[in-house]
PDB file of C-alpha atoms and ligand atoms in Angstrom:
ATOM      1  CA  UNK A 127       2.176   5.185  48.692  1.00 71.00           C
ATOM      2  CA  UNK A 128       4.932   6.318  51.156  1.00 78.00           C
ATOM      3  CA  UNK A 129       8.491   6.064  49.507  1.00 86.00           C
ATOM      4  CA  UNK A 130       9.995   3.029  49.943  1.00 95.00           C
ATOM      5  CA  UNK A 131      13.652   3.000  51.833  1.00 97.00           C
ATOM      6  CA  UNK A 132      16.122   2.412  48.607  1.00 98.00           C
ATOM      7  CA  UNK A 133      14.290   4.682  46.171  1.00 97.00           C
ATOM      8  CA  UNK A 134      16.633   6.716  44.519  1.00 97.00           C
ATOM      9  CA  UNK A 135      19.533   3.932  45.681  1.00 98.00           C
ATOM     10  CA  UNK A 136      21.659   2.205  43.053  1.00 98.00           C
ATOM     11  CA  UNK A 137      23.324  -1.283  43.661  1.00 99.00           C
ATOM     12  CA  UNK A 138      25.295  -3.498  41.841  1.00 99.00           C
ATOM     13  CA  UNK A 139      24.706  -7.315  43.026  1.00 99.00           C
ATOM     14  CA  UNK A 140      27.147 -10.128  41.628  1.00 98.00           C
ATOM     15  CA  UNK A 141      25.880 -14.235  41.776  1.00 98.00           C
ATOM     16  CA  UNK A 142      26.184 -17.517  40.454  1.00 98.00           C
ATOM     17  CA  UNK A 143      29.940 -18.882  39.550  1.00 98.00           C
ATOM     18  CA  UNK A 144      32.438 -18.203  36.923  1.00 98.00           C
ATOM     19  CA  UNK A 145      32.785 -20.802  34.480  1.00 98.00           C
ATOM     20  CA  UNK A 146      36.985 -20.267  33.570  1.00 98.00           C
ATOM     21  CA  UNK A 147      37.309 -22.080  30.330  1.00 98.00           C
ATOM     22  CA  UNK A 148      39.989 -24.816  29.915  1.00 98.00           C
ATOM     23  CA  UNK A 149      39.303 -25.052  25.692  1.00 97.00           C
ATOM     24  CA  UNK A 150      36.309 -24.313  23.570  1.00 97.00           C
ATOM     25  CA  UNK A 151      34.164 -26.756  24.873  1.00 97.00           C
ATOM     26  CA  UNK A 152      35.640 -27.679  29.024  1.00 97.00           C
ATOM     27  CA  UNK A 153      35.902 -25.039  31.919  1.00 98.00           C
ATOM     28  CA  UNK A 154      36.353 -24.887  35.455  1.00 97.00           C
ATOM     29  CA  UNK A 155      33.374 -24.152  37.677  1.00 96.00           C
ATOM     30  CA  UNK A 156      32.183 -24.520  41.274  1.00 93.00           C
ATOM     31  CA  UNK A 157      28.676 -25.462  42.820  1.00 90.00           C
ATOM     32  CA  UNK A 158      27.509 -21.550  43.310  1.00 91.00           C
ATOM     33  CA  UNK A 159      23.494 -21.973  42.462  1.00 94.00           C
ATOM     34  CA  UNK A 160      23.301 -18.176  42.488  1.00 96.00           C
ATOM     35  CA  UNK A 161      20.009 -18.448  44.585  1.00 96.00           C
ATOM     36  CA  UNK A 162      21.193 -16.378  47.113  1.00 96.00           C
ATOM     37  CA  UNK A 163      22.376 -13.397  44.932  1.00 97.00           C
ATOM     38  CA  UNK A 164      19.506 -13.338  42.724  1.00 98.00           C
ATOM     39  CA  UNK A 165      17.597 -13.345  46.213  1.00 98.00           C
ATOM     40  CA  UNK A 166      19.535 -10.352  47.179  1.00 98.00           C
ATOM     41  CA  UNK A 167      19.288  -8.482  44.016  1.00 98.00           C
ATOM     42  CA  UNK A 168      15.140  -8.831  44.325  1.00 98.00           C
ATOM     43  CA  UNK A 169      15.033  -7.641  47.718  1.00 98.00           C
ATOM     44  CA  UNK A 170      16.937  -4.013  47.276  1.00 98.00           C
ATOM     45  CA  UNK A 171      14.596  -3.912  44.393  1.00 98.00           C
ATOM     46  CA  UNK A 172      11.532  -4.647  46.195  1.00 98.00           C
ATOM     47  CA  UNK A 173      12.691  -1.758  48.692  1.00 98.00           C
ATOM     48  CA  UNK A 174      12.908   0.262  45.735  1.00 98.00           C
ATOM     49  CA  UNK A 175      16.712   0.416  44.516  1.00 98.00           C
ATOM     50  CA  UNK A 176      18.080   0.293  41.158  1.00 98.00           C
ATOM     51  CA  UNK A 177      19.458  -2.818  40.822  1.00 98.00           C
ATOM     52  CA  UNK A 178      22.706  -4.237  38.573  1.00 99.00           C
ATOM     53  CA  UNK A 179      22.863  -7.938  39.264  1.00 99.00           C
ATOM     54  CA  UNK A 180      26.121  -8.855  37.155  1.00 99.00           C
ATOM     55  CA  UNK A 181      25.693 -12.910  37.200  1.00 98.00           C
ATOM     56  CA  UNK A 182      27.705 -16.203  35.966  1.00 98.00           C
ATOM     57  CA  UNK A 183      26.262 -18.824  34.462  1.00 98.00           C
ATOM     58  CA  UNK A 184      22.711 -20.208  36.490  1.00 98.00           C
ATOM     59  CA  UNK A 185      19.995 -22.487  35.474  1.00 98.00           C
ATOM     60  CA  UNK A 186      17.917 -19.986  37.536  1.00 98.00           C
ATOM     61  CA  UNK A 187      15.261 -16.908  36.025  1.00 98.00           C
ATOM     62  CA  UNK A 188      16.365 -13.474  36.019  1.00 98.00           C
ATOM     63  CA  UNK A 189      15.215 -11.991  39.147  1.00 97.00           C
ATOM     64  CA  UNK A 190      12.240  -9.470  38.968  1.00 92.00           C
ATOM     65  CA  UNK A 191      12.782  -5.351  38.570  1.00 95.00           C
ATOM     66  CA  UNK A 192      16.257  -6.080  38.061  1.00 98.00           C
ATOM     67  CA  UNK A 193      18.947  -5.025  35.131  1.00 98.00           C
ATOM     68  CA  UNK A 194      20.753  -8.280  34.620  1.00 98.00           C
ATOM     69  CA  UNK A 195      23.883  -8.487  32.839  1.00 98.00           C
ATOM     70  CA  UNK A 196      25.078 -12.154  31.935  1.00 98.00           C
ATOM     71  CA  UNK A 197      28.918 -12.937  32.040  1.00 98.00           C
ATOM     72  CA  UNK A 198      30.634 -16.166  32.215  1.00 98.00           C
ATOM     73  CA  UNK A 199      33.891 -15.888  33.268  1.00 98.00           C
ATOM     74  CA  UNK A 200      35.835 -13.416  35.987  1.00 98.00           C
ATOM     75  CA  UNK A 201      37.278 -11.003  33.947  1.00 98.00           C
ATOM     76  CA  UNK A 202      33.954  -9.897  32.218  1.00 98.00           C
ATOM     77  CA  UNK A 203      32.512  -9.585  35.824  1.00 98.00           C
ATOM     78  CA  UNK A 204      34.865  -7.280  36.612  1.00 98.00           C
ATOM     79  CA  UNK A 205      34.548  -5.642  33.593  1.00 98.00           C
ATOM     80  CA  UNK A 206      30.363  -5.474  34.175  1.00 98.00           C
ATOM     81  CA  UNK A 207      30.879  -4.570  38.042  1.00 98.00           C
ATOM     82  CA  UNK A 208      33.469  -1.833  37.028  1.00 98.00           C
ATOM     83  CA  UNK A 209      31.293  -0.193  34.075  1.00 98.00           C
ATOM     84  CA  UNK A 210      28.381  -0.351  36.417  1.00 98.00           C
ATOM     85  CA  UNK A 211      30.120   2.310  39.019  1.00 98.00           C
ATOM     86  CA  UNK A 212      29.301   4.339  40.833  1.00 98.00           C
ATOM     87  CA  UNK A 213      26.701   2.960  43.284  1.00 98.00           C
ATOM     88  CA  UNK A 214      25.576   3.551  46.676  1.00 98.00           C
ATOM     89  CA  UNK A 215      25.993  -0.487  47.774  1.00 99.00           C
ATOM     90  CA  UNK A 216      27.774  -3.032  45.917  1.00 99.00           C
ATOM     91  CA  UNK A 217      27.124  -7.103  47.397  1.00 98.00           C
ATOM     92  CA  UNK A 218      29.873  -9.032  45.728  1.00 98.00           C
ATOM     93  CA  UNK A 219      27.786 -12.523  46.541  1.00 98.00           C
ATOM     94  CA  UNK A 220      29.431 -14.630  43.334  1.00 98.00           C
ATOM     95  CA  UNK A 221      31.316 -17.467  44.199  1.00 96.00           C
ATOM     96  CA  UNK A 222      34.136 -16.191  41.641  1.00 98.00           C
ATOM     97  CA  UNK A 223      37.065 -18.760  40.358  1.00 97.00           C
ATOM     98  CA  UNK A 224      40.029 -17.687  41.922  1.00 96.00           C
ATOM     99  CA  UNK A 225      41.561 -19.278  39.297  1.00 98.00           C
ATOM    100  CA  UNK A 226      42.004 -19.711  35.369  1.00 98.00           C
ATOM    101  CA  UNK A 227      43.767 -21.493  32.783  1.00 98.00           C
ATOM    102  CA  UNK A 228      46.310 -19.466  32.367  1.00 97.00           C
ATOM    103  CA  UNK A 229      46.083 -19.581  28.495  1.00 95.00           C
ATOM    104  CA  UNK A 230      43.169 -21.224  27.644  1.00 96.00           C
ATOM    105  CA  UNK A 231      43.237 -23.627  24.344  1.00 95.00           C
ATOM    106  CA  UNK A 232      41.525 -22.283  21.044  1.00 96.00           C
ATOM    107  CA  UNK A 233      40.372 -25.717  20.086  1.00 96.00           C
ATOM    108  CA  UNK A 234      39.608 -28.761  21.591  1.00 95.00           C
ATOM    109  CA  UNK A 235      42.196 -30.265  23.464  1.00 93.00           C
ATOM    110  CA  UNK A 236      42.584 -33.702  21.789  1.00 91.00           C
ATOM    111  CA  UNK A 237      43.040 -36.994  23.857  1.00 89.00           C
ATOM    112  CA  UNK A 238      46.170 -39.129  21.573  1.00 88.00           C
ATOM    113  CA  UNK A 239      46.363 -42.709  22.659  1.00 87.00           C
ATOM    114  CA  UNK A 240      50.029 -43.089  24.130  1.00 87.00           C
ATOM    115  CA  UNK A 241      50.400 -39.232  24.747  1.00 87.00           C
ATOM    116  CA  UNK A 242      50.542 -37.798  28.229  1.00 88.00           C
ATOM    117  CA  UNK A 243      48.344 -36.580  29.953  1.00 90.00           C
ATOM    118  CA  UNK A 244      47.523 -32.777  29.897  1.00 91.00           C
ATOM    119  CA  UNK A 245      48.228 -30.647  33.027  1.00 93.00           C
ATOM    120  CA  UNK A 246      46.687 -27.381  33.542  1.00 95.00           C
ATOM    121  CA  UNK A 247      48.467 -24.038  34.047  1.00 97.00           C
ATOM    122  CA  UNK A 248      46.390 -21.751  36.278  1.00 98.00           C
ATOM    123  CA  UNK A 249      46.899 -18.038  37.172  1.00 98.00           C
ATOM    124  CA  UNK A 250      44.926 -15.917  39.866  1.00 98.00           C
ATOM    125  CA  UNK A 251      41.677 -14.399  38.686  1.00 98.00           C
ATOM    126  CA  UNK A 252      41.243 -10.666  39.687  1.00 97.00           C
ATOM    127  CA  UNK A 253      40.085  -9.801  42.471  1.00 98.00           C
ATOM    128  CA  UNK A 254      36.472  -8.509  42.244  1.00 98.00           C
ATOM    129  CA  UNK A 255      35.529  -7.579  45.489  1.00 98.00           C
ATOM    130  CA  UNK A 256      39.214  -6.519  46.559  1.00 98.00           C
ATOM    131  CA  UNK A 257      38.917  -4.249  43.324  1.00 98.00           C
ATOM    132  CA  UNK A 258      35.682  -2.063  44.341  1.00 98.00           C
ATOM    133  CA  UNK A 259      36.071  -1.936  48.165  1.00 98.00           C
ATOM    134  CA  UNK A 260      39.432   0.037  47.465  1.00 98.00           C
ATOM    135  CA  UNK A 261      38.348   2.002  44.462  1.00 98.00           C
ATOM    136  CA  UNK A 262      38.339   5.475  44.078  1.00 98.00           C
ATOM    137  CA  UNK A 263      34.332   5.452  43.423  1.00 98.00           C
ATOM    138  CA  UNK A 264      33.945   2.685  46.433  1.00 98.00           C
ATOM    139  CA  UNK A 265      30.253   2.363  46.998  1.00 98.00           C
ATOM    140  CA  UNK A 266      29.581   3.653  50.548  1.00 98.00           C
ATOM    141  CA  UNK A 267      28.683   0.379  51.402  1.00 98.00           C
ATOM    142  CA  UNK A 268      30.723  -2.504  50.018  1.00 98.00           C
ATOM    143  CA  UNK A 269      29.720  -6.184  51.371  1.00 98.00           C
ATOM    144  CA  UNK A 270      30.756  -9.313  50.481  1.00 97.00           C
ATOM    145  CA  UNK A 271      30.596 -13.140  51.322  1.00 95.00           C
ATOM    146  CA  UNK A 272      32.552 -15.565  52.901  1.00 91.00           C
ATOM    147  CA  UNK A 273      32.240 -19.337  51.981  1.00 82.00           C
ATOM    148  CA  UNK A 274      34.346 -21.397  54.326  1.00 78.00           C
ATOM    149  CA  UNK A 275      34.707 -24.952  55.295  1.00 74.00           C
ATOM    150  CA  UNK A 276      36.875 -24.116  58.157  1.00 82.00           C
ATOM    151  CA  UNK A 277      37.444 -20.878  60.755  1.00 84.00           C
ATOM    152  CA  UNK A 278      34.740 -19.327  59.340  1.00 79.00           C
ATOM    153  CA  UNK A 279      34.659 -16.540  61.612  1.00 81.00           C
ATOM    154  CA  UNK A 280      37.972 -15.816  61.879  1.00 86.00           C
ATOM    155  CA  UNK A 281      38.667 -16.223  57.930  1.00 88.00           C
ATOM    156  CA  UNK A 282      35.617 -13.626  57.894  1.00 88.00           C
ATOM    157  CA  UNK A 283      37.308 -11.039  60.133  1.00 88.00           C
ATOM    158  CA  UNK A 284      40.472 -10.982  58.440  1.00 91.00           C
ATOM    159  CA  UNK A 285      38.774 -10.564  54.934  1.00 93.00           C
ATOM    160  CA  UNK A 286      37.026  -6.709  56.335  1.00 95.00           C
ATOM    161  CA  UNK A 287      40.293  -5.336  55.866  1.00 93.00           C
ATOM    162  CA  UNK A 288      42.324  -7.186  53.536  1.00 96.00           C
ATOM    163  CA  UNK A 289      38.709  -6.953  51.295  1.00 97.00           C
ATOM    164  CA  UNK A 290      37.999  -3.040  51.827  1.00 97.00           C
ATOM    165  CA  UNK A 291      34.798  -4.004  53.364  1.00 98.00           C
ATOM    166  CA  UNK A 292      32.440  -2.892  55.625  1.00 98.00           C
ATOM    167  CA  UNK A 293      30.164  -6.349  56.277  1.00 97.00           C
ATOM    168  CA  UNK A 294      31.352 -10.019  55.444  1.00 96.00           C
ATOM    169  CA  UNK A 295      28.688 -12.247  55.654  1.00 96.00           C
ATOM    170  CA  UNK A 296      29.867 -15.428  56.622  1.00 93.00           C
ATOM    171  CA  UNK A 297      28.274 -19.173  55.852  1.00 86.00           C
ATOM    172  CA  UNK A 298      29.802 -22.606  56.208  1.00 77.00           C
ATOM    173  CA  UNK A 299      29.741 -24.270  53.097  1.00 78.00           C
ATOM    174  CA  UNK A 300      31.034 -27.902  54.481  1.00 78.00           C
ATOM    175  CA  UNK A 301      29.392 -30.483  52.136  1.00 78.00           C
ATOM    176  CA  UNK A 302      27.136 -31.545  55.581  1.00 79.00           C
ATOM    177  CA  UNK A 303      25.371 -28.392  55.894  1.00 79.00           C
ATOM    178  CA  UNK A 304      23.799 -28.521  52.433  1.00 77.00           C
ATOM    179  CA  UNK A 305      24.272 -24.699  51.888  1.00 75.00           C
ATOM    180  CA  UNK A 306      26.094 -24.441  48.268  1.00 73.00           C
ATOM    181  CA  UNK A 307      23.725 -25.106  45.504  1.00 73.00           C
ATOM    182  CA  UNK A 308      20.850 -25.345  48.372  1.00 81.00           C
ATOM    183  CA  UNK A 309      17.946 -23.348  49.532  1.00 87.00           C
ATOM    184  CA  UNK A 310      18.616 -22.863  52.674  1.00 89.00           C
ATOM    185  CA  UNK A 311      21.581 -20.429  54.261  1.00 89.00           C
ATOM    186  CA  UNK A 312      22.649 -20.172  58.013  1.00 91.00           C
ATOM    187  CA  UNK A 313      25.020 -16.568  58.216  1.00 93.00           C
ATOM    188  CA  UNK A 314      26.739 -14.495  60.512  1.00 93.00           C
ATOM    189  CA  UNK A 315      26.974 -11.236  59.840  1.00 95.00           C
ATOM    190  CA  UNK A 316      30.883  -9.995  60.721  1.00 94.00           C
ATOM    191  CA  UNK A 317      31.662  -6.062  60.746  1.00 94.00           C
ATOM    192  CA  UNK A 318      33.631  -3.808  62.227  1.00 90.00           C
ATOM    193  CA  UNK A 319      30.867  -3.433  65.188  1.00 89.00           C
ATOM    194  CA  UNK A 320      30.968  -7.289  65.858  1.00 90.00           C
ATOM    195  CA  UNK A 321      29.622 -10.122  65.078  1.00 92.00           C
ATOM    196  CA  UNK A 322      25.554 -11.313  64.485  1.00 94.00           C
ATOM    197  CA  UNK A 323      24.649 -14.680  64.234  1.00 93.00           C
ATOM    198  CA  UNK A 324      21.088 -15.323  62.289  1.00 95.00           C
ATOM    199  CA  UNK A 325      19.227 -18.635  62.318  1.00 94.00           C
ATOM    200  CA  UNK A 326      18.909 -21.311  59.658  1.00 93.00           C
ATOM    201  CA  UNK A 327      16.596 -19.395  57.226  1.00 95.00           C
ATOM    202  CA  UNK A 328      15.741 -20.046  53.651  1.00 95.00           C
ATOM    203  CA  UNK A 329      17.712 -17.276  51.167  1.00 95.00           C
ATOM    204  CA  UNK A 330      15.103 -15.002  50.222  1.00 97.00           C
ATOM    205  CA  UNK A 331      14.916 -14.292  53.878  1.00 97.00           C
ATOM    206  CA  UNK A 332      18.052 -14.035  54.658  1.00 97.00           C
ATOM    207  CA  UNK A 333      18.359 -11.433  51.364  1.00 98.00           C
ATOM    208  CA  UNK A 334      15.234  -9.576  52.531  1.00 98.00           C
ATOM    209  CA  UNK A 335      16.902  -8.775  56.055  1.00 98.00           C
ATOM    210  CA  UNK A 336      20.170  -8.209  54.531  1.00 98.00           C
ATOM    211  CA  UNK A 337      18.392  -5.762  52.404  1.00 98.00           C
ATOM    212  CA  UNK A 338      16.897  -3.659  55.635  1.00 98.00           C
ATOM    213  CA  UNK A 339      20.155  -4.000  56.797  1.00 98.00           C
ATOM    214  CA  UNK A 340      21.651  -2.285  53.517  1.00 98.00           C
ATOM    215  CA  UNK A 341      18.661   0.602  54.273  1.00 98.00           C
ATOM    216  CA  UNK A 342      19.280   0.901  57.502  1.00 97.00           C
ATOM    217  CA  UNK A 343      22.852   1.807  56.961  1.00 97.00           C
ATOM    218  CA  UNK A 344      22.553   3.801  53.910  1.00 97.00           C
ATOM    219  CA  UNK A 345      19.949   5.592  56.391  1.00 93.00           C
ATOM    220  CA  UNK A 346      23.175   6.888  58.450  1.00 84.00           C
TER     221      UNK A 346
HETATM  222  O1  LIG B 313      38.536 -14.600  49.309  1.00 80.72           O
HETATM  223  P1  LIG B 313      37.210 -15.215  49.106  1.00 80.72           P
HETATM  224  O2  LIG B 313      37.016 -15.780  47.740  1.00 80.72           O
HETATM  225  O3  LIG B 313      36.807 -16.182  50.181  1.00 80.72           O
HETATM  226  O4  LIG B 313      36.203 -13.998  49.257  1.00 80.72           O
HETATM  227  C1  LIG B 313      34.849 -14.150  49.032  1.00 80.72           C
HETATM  228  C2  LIG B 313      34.244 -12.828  48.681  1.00 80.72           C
HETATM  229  O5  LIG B 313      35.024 -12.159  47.692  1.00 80.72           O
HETATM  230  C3  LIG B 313      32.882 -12.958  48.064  1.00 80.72           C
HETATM  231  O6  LIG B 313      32.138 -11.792  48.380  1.00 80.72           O
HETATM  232  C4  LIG B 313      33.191 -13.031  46.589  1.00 80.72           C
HETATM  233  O7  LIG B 313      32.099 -12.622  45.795  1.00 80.72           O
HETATM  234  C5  LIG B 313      34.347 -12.080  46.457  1.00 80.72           C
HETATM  235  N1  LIG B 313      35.319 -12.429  45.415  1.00 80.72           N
HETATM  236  C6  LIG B 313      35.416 -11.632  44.284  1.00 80.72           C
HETATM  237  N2  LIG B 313      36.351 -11.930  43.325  1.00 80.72           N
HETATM  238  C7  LIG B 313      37.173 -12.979  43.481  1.00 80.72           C
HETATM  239  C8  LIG B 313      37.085 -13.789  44.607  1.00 80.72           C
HETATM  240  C9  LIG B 313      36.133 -13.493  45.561  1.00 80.72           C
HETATM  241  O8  LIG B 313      34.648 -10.670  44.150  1.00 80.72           O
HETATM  242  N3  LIG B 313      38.078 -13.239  42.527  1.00 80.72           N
END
């Protein structure tokens, strides 16, 4: 058997969404199917790396060969991402909340007839991605996602630097195109060396070349 390309290669993989809870029994959420994450998580395994794939809540299996760790909201990602440092390639792919409740109820918030209505308070979630590509033990290679309805190339380029990272790969997520919660993905890969556009593809094959892109680089 000749060695395959990530042997030896650790990476930590986040997917799915964050559920941000509102009370004991109500959170917030967002369509993430964690398909594509899972898909990249099995595809540096299958080229032989050591896989953390730190997920949110899915209704899908754990991926083969993999160490999954489940979380549900964004703090305990970036708790799980954190304690999972260092790592030679981190692929932030979650669709994380960038918001919570800022204090969350401890029971059920009750509905009173003739009482108003409840608003909710919310407060930025940390930044997961943001954290690791500027961290003192930043994985050589730090890639993340883009999900944009709008300007998604342009969104894409500004997020390299403001993000700390080296690829953004960037899908349109309009309701039309089916993508979120789909099985399908249609990306365009956006570094610092330009811009590649890939056809409609289903997700495992869009992980498995992302994941001979990750060797390829880790190669240099
Ligand atoms: O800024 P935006 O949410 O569009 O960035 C998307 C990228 O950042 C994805 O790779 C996502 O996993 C990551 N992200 C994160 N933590 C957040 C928000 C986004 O890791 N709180």
């Amino acid at each position: 058997d000749r060695p395959k390309p990530l042997t030896g290669r650790k990476a930590i993989v986040t997917s799915g969404p964050t559920h941000e809870p509102i009370d004991p029994v109500r959170y917030i959420a967002n369509r993430s199917s964690g398909r594509q994450g899972h898909a990249i998580a099995a595809a540096l395994a299958a080229l032989g790396a050591d896989v953390t794939l730190v997920s949110g809540p899915v209704s899908i299996p754990d991926p083969f060969g993999v160490r999954v760790i489940h979380v549900e909201r964004a703090d305990q990602m970036r708790d799980a991402v954190l304690a999972a440092l260092p790592a030679d390639v981190a692929v932030m792919v979650a669709a994380v909340a960038d918001w919570r409740v800022a204090s969350a109820a401890d029971q059920k918030i009750k509905k009173h007839p003739g009482e108003s209505i409840p608003t909710l308070a919310l407060t930025e979630n940390p930044d997961i991605l943001k954290t690791v590509g500027h961290h003192t033990m930043r994985p050589k290679l730090v890639i993340g996602f883009a999900a944009e309805t709008q300007d998604v190339e342009s969104n894409a380029k500004a997020k390299l630097d403001r993000k700390g990272a080296d690829i953004i790969v960037a899908n349109d997520v309009s309701p039309a195109t089916g993508i979120m919660g789909g099985v399908r993905n249609r990306v365009r890969i956006v570094s610092h060396s330009g811009i590649e556009q890939w056809p409609d593809l289903a997700k495992e094959e869009v992980a498995t070349r992302l994941a001979a892109m990750v060797a390829e680089r880790l190669k240099q």
